[in-house]
Amino acid sequence: MKHNFGAGPGILPHEVLKQAAASVVDLNGIGLSILEISHRSVEFEAILDEAIKLVKELLNVPEGYSVLFLQGGASTQFALAPYNLLPEGGKAAYLETGVWANKALKEAKFFGETMVVATSKESNFNYIPKDYVIPTDAAYFHTTSNNTIYGTQLHEFPKSPIPVVCDMSSDIFSRTINVADFGLIYAGAQKNMGPAGTTLVIIKDDLLGKTGRKIPAMFNYQTQIEGGSMYNTPPCFAIYVSMLTLKWLKSKGGVPAIEKENDTKAAILYSEIERNPLFKTVCAKEDRSKMNVCFVTENPEHEKPFLKLCDEKGIVGIKGHRSVGGFRASIYNALPITSVHVLIEAMQEFAEKNK
Ligand SMILES: *Cc1c(COP(=O)(O)O)cnc(C)c1O
């Protein structure tokens, strides 16, 4: 078994993979594969219902919100959020905390006026801007809860006078959130919820239908709500594996239990990086991500040999994003703490060898 620190598609629980593999051949003993049943079958409808129920339960989704499983990834939501929420002639506000936030901002420009409330671009996004004022005349305030590439995270969400839209692709289900603080939450499944191919959307119903614009059916949240995520054929397998992953999370004690584990995993890894003379972190301490731990070697010449050592130890997916360099250990929900221990031991061994 490898120690999978990849940033996405990321690690899934081993028991989920085993069950998913069995269901590709025969789903629950019905003599048919999950890949070949109708999305209108009782079996699939039960899977989708269960997936939605688990999302509502695990995140305590209040009344007045709809839960959707869509396609197109988080990147499609960059456009669908303004398409559905930004009125003709209106304005949208963005917090620019990285490449993903910037891509979301670019898409909003197709639909109306945008403003960047604050940015950390000048320092390659290694911190989260804090002292800013959210305009009251914008339709929404867009944030990215965890910046997968840079290893920063919003540990506190701003109190906002306008609805908050949040891209939670890389930390959904990793920590307790208050859904009522958000107007729209979206997340591509492949970081912390399931395989690539489906995107979770949680939308506050009463924000819809106010743009004055006609929206094609597939891009219209209202159509998707009315169709129960089945306006067209949904990504059945991705939803199925997401459902299994959420069930696994529930069996572990849900979000509060995994949050505790995630806190421990992040704390021991950051503490080794701080202690180890060969490595250093790259982000402002108070904004460090508990999902994507970015770090570099003090000596650039140590980078390749450390990667080689990782490879020998079965540690994979740890090379940093090209725009940051160095290393990025993604420690998503499904990554066992034992894998973090293996990485820490590799760092210690490396320091010992390079004294
Ligand atoms: C990976 C990622 C995306 C892009 O997701 P796709 O599903 O590939 O479109 C967007 N936002 C964040 C924060 C991400 O980590």
Short mmCIF file of C-alpha atoms and ligand atoms in Angstrom, two decimals:
data_model
loop_
_atom_site.label_atom_id
_atom_site.label_comp_id
_atom_site.label_asym_id
_atom_site.label_seq_id
_atom_site.Cartn_x
_atom_site.Cartn_y
_atom_site.Cartn_z
CA MET A 1 0.00 0.00 0.00
CA LYS A 2 1.18 3.48 -0.88
CA HIS A 3 0.94 6.53 1.35
CA ASN A 4 -1.13 8.78 -0.87
CA PHE A 5 -0.55 12.48 -0.22
CA GLY A 6 -1.87 13.51 -3.65
CA ALA A 7 -3.80 16.79 -3.87
CA GLY A 8 -6.58 15.51 -6.09
CA PRO A 9 -8.12 13.29 -7.11
CA GLY A 10 -7.15 12.35 -3.60
CA ILE A 11 -7.08 9.31 -1.38
CA LEU A 12 -10.29 7.41 -0.67
CA PRO A 13 -10.87 5.01 2.24
CA HIS A 14 -9.67 1.52 1.37
CA GLU A 15 -12.93 -0.14 2.44
CA VAL A 16 -14.85 2.26 0.18
CA LEU A 17 -12.68 1.25 -2.77
CA LYS A 18 -13.25 -2.42 -2.02
CA GLN A 19 -17.00 -2.05 -1.88
CA ALA A 20 -17.06 0.16 -4.98
CA ALA A 21 -15.00 -2.44 -6.85
CA ALA A 22 -17.40 -5.22 -5.87
CA SER A 23 -20.39 -3.12 -6.94
CA VAL A 24 -18.89 -2.58 -10.37
CA VAL A 25 -19.45 -6.30 -10.87
CA ASP A 26 -22.60 -6.79 -8.82
CA LEU A 27 -24.45 -4.10 -6.87
CA ASN A 28 -25.88 -5.45 -3.60
CA GLY A 29 -26.40 -8.91 -5.13
CA ILE A 30 -28.95 -7.71 -7.73
CA GLY A 31 -26.98 -9.31 -10.57
CA LEU A 32 -26.24 -5.97 -12.25
CA SER A 33 -23.34 -3.54 -12.09
CA ILE A 34 -23.70 -0.04 -10.64
CA LEU A 35 -22.42 1.04 -14.06
CA GLU A 36 -25.30 -0.50 -16.01
CA ILE A 37 -28.45 0.27 -14.05
CA SER A 38 -30.95 2.99 -14.86
CA HIS A 39 -30.62 6.18 -12.89
CA ARG A 40 -34.42 5.88 -12.48
CA SER A 41 -34.13 2.42 -10.93
CA VAL A 42 -35.15 1.90 -7.30
CA GLU A 43 -31.56 0.97 -6.54
CA PHE A 44 -30.04 4.17 -7.86
CA GLU A 45 -32.77 6.39 -6.47
CA ALA A 46 -32.01 4.90 -3.05
CA ILE A 47 -28.30 5.67 -3.53
CA LEU A 48 -28.93 9.31 -4.47
CA ASP A 49 -31.43 9.75 -1.63
CA GLU A 50 -28.93 8.28 0.81
CA ALA A 51 -26.13 10.53 -0.49
CA ILE A 52 -28.29 13.65 -0.04
CA LYS A 53 -29.45 12.49 3.39
CA LEU A 54 -25.85 11.94 4.50
CA VAL A 55 -24.78 15.40 3.31
CA LYS A 56 -27.67 16.98 5.24
CA GLU A 57 -26.92 14.95 8.33
CA LEU A 58 -23.12 15.31 8.36
CA LEU A 59 -23.21 19.07 7.74
CA ASN A 60 -26.44 19.82 9.64
CA VAL A 61 -27.93 21.47 6.56
CA PRO A 62 -30.86 23.60 7.76
CA GLU A 63 -34.32 23.89 6.20
CA GLY A 64 -34.47 26.13 3.15
CA TYR A 65 -31.36 24.72 1.47
CA SER A 66 -31.17 22.26 -1.43
CA VAL A 67 -28.43 19.68 -1.87
CA LEU A 68 -27.44 18.86 -5.45
CA PHE A 69 -25.00 16.47 -7.08
CA LEU A 70 -24.02 18.00 -10.42
CA GLN A 71 -21.35 17.54 -13.07
CA GLY A 72 -18.67 19.81 -14.49
CA GLY A 73 -16.48 20.13 -11.42
CA ALA A 74 -15.97 23.16 -9.22
CA SER A 75 -14.80 25.03 -12.31
CA THR A 76 -18.33 24.93 -13.74
CA GLN A 77 -19.62 26.40 -10.48
CA PHE A 78 -17.26 29.35 -10.98
CA ALA A 79 -19.65 30.31 -13.80
CA LEU A 80 -22.94 28.94 -12.44
CA ALA A 81 -22.70 30.92 -9.21
CA PRO A 82 -22.76 34.31 -10.97
CA TYR A 83 -25.09 33.00 -13.69
CA ASN A 84 -27.69 32.20 -11.02
CA LEU A 85 -26.98 34.81 -8.36
CA LEU A 86 -25.61 37.94 -9.99
CA PRO A 87 -28.47 40.14 -11.28
CA GLU A 88 -28.24 41.95 -14.61
CA GLY A 89 -26.39 45.17 -13.91
CA GLY A 90 -25.35 43.93 -10.46
CA LYS A 91 -22.01 43.54 -8.78
CA ALA A 92 -20.22 40.62 -7.10
CA ALA A 93 -17.39 40.77 -4.55
CA TYR A 94 -14.44 38.35 -4.43
CA LEU A 95 -11.71 37.50 -1.96
CA GLU A 96 -8.67 36.65 -4.07
CA THR A 97 -6.69 34.01 -2.24
CA GLY A 98 -5.24 31.97 -5.07
CA VAL A 99 -5.54 30.60 -8.57
CA TRP A 100 -8.94 28.98 -7.96
CA ALA A 101 -10.38 32.18 -6.49
CA ASN A 102 -8.98 34.05 -9.46
CA LYS A 103 -10.56 31.65 -11.93
CA ALA A 104 -13.91 32.07 -10.17
CA LEU A 105 -13.54 35.84 -10.42
CA LYS A 106 -12.78 35.66 -14.16
CA GLU A 107 -15.98 33.72 -14.82
CA ALA A 108 -18.09 36.24 -12.90
CA LYS A 109 -16.92 38.97 -15.28
CA PHE A 110 -19.06 37.35 -17.99
CA PHE A 111 -22.17 38.19 -15.97
CA GLY A 112 -21.62 41.57 -14.37
CA GLU A 113 -19.39 43.90 -12.49
CA THR A 114 -16.86 42.38 -10.09
CA MET A 115 -14.71 43.76 -7.36
CA VAL A 116 -11.77 42.25 -5.50
CA VAL A 117 -12.32 43.05 -1.84
CA ALA A 118 -8.82 41.96 -0.89
CA THR A 119 -5.97 39.93 -2.38
CA SER A 120 -2.71 38.30 -1.29
CA LYS A 121 -1.45 38.03 -4.86
CA GLU A 122 1.52 40.30 -4.14
CA SER A 123 3.08 37.59 -1.96
CA ASN A 124 2.10 34.58 -4.07
CA PHE A 125 -0.98 33.96 -1.88
CA ASN A 126 0.93 32.79 1.18
CA TYR A 127 -1.58 34.33 3.60
CA ILE A 128 -5.30 35.14 3.87
CA PRO A 129 -6.11 38.86 3.75
CA LYS A 130 -8.10 39.93 6.80
CA ASP A 131 -8.85 43.60 7.17
CA TYR A 132 -11.34 44.28 4.47
CA VAL A 133 -14.84 45.60 4.16
CA ILE A 134 -17.49 43.59 2.35
CA PRO A 135 -19.62 45.91 0.23
CA THR A 136 -23.32 45.87 1.11
CA ASP A 137 -24.39 46.60 -2.47
CA ALA A 138 -22.92 43.43 -4.00
CA ALA A 139 -25.07 40.36 -4.73
CA TYR A 140 -22.69 38.03 -2.92
CA PHE A 141 -19.21 37.66 -1.47
CA HIS A 142 -17.17 34.81 -2.95
CA THR A 143 -14.53 33.01 -0.88
CA THR A 144 -12.38 29.89 -1.16
CA SER A 145 -12.28 28.07 2.16
CA ASN A 146 -9.05 26.19 1.49
CA ASN A 147 -6.43 27.15 -1.05
CA THR A 148 -5.29 23.74 -2.23
CA ILE A 149 -2.25 24.99 -4.15
CA TYR A 150 -0.80 27.40 -1.58
CA GLY A 151 -1.72 25.60 1.64
CA THR A 152 -3.73 28.38 3.24
CA GLN A 153 -7.17 28.08 4.82
CA LEU A 154 -9.84 30.42 6.14
CA HIS A 155 -9.99 29.34 9.76
CA GLU A 156 -12.68 31.90 10.41
CA PHE A 157 -15.31 32.92 7.94
CA PRO A 158 -16.07 36.63 7.73
CA LYS A 159 -19.31 37.96 9.13
CA SER A 160 -20.93 39.17 5.95
CA PRO A 161 -23.84 41.55 5.35
CA ILE A 162 -24.45 39.81 1.98
CA PRO A 163 -24.74 36.11 1.07
CA VAL A 164 -21.43 34.24 1.15
CA VAL A 165 -20.58 31.91 -1.73
CA CYS A 166 -17.84 29.46 -0.86
CA ASP A 167 -15.72 27.07 -2.90
CA MET A 168 -15.08 24.29 -0.37
CA SER A 169 -13.61 21.80 -2.83
CA SER A 170 -10.61 20.85 -0.74
CA ASP A 171 -11.91 20.98 2.83
CA ILE A 172 -15.58 20.07 2.73
CA PHE A 173 -16.42 17.52 5.46
CA SER A 174 -13.03 18.09 7.11
CA ARG A 175 -14.27 20.48 9.79
CA THR A 176 -17.45 21.78 11.33
CA ILE A 177 -19.11 24.58 9.41
CA ASN A 178 -22.34 26.44 9.94
CA VAL A 179 -24.19 26.05 6.64
CA ALA A 180 -26.58 28.86 7.62
CA ASP A 181 -23.66 31.30 7.29
CA PHE A 182 -23.52 30.61 3.54
CA GLY A 183 -25.77 31.31 0.58
CA LEU A 184 -24.04 28.81 -1.68
CA ILE A 185 -21.44 26.13 -1.02
CA TYR A 186 -19.89 24.08 -3.79
CA ALA A 187 -17.19 21.44 -3.91
CA GLY A 188 -15.77 19.14 -6.56
CA ALA A 189 -15.91 15.67 -5.03
CA GLN A 190 -12.40 14.52 -5.82
CA LYS A 191 -10.48 16.09 -2.94
CA ASN A 192 -12.29 15.07 0.19
CA MET A 193 -15.65 13.51 -0.71
CA GLY A 194 -15.35 10.97 -3.50
CA PRO A 195 -14.05 10.40 -7.01
CA ALA A 196 -13.92 13.00 -9.79
CA GLY A 197 -17.13 13.37 -11.76
CA THR A 198 -19.60 14.96 -9.40
CA THR A 199 -19.82 18.30 -7.65
CA LEU A 200 -21.70 18.97 -4.47
CA VAL A 201 -23.82 22.12 -4.41
CA ILE A 202 -25.67 23.39 -1.34
CA ILE A 203 -27.83 26.36 -2.22
CA LYS A 204 -30.13 28.55 -0.17
CA ASP A 205 -33.37 28.33 -2.10
CA ASP A 206 -34.58 31.87 -1.57
CA LEU A 207 -31.55 33.36 -3.35
CA LEU A 208 -32.71 31.96 -6.67
CA GLY A 209 -34.81 33.51 -9.41
CA LYS A 210 -33.67 37.09 -8.83
CA THR A 211 -31.27 37.77 -11.68
CA GLY A 212 -33.77 38.80 -14.33
CA ARG A 213 -31.88 36.60 -16.74
CA LYS A 214 -32.91 33.51 -18.66
CA ILE A 215 -30.73 30.55 -17.76
CA PRO A 216 -30.44 27.35 -19.85
CA ALA A 217 -31.86 24.35 -18.02
CA MET A 218 -28.63 22.52 -17.24
CA PHE A 219 -27.04 25.67 -15.81
CA ASN A 220 -30.05 26.67 -13.77
CA TYR A 221 -29.98 25.61 -10.11
CA GLN A 222 -33.78 25.83 -10.04
CA THR A 223 -34.11 23.21 -12.80
CA GLN A 224 -31.63 20.98 -11.02
CA ILE A 225 -33.53 21.34 -7.74
CA GLU A 226 -36.84 20.53 -9.43
CA GLY A 227 -35.25 17.55 -11.16
CA GLY A 228 -33.74 16.29 -7.91
CA SER A 229 -30.23 16.31 -9.50
CA MET A 230 -31.73 14.11 -12.25
CA TYR A 231 -32.77 16.63 -14.89
CA ASN A 232 -30.48 14.55 -17.06
CA THR A 233 -28.50 11.37 -16.36
CA PRO A 234 -26.46 12.05 -13.23
CA PRO A 235 -22.90 10.77 -12.73
CA CYS A 236 -24.19 7.60 -11.06
CA PHE A 237 -20.89 5.97 -10.16
CA ALA A 238 -19.29 9.13 -8.76
CA ILE A 239 -22.40 9.74 -6.64
CA TYR A 240 -22.36 6.11 -5.48
CA VAL A 241 -18.72 6.25 -4.35
CA SER A 242 -19.33 9.65 -2.70
CA MET A 243 -22.24 8.11 -0.82
CA LEU A 244 -20.02 5.24 0.38
CA THR A 245 -17.37 7.75 1.49
CA LEU A 246 -19.93 9.81 3.43
CA LYS A 247 -21.23 6.62 5.04
CA TRP A 248 -17.66 5.77 6.04
CA LEU A 249 -17.33 9.26 7.53
CA LYS A 250 -20.54 8.83 9.49
CA SER A 251 -19.37 5.48 10.84
CA LYS A 252 -16.20 7.19 12.10
CA GLY A 253 -18.25 9.64 14.15
CA GLY A 254 -18.97 12.27 11.51
CA VAL A 255 -17.37 15.65 10.98
CA PRO A 256 -16.50 16.49 14.62
CA ALA A 257 -14.60 13.19 14.97
CA ILE A 258 -12.69 13.55 11.70
CA GLU A 259 -11.95 17.19 12.52
CA LYS A 260 -10.16 16.07 15.68
CA GLU A 261 -8.11 13.58 13.70
CA ASN A 262 -7.36 16.18 11.03
CA ASP A 263 -6.21 18.62 13.73
CA THR A 264 -3.81 16.02 15.10
CA LYS A 265 -2.48 15.04 11.68
CA ALA A 266 -1.80 18.69 10.77
CA ALA A 267 -0.32 19.52 14.18
CA ILE A 268 2.25 16.70 14.19
CA LEU A 269 3.30 17.37 10.61
CA TYR A 270 3.72 21.15 11.04
CA SER A 271 5.54 20.57 14.27
CA GLU A 272 8.07 18.30 12.51
CA ILE A 273 8.56 20.87 9.73
CA GLU A 274 9.23 23.55 12.35
CA ARG A 275 11.56 21.34 14.36
CA ASN A 276 13.48 19.85 11.45
CA PRO A 277 16.39 22.13 10.39
CA LEU A 278 16.17 20.99 6.75
CA PHE A 279 12.59 22.08 6.09
CA LYS A 280 10.44 25.16 6.48
CA THR A 281 6.83 26.12 5.87
CA VAL A 282 5.82 28.71 3.33
CA CYS A 283 2.59 30.23 4.68
CA ALA A 284 1.62 32.61 7.44
CA LYS A 285 1.30 30.46 10.56
CA GLU A 286 -2.23 31.53 11.47
CA ASP A 287 -3.49 30.72 7.97
CA ARG A 288 -1.90 27.32 7.48
CA SER A 289 -4.13 24.70 5.91
CA LYS A 290 -5.02 21.54 7.77
CA MET A 291 -5.62 19.80 4.45
CA ASN A 292 -2.67 20.78 2.25
CA VAL A 293 0.59 21.18 4.12
CA CYS A 294 3.06 23.09 1.92
CA PHE A 295 6.75 23.17 2.77
CA VAL A 296 10.15 23.58 1.14
CA THR A 297 13.72 22.48 1.85
CA GLU A 298 16.05 25.15 3.30
CA ASN A 299 18.61 24.01 0.74
CA PRO A 300 17.13 23.72 -2.78
CA GLU A 301 19.58 20.92 -3.54
CA HIS A 302 17.84 18.74 -0.98
CA GLU A 303 14.60 18.72 -2.93
CA LYS A 304 15.36 15.89 -5.36
CA PRO A 305 17.01 13.51 -2.87
CA PHE A 306 14.11 13.97 -0.44
CA LEU A 307 11.61 13.16 -3.18
CA LYS A 308 13.64 10.05 -3.94
CA LEU A 309 13.57 8.98 -0.30
CA CYS A 310 9.80 9.52 -0.23
CA ASP A 311 9.46 7.38 -3.32
CA GLU A 312 11.43 4.57 -1.66
CA LYS A 313 9.09 4.70 1.32
CA GLY A 314 5.94 4.51 -0.77
CA ILE A 315 5.09 8.17 -0.15
CA VAL A 316 3.42 9.49 -3.30
CA GLY A 317 1.84 12.71 -4.56
CA ILE A 318 3.97 14.96 -2.39
CA LYS A 319 5.57 17.20 -5.02
CA GLY A 320 4.37 20.79 -4.64
CA HIS A 321 2.26 22.54 -7.27
CA ARG A 322 4.45 24.07 -9.99
CA SER A 323 3.45 27.60 -8.98
CA VAL A 324 4.78 27.13 -5.44
CA GLY A 325 7.45 24.42 -5.76
CA GLY A 326 8.75 22.36 -2.87
CA PHE A 327 6.38 19.88 -1.30
CA ARG A 328 2.70 19.61 -0.58
CA ALA A 329 1.39 16.90 1.69
CA SER A 330 -2.36 16.65 1.26
CA ILE A 331 -3.73 15.07 4.40
CA TYR A 332 -7.38 14.64 3.49
CA ASN A 333 -9.94 12.80 5.65
CA ALA A 334 -9.13 9.37 4.24
CA LEU A 335 -5.38 9.60 4.84
CA PRO A 336 -4.59 7.55 7.95
CA ILE A 337 -2.43 9.09 10.65
CA THR A 338 -0.02 6.18 10.16
CA SER A 339 0.85 7.65 6.73
CA VAL A 340 1.65 10.98 8.38
CA HIS A 341 3.95 9.13 10.77
CA VAL A 342 5.74 7.52 7.81
CA LEU A 343 6.30 10.96 6.25
CA ILE A 344 7.57 12.40 9.53
CA GLU A 345 9.97 9.47 9.94
CA ALA A 346 11.24 10.04 6.38
CA MET A 347 11.92 13.70 7.21
CA GLN A 348 13.78 12.70 10.36
CA GLU A 349 15.80 10.07 8.54
CA PHE A 350 16.63 12.63 5.84
CA ALA A 351 17.80 15.16 8.43
CA GLU A 352 19.94 12.50 10.10
CA LYS A 353 21.60 11.61 6.74
CA ASN A 354 22.25 15.23 5.82
CA LYS A 355 23.62 16.55 9.08
C1 LIG B 1 -9.38 21.34 -7.30
C2 LIG B 1 -10.05 22.62 -7.02
C3 LIG B 1 -10.88 23.25 -7.96
C4 LIG B 1 -11.11 22.71 -9.35
O1 LIG B 1 -11.98 21.66 -9.30
P1 LIG B 1 -12.50 20.94 -10.63
O2 LIG B 1 -13.49 19.98 -10.07
O3 LIG B 1 -11.32 20.29 -11.28
O4 LIG B 1 -13.12 21.96 -11.51
C5 LIG B 1 -11.51 24.42 -7.59
N1 LIG B 1 -11.34 24.95 -6.38
C6 LIG B 1 -10.54 24.39 -5.46
C7 LIG B 1 -10.39 25.03 -4.12
C8 LIG B 1 -9.87 23.21 -5.75
O5 LIG B 1 -9.08 22.63 -4.83
#
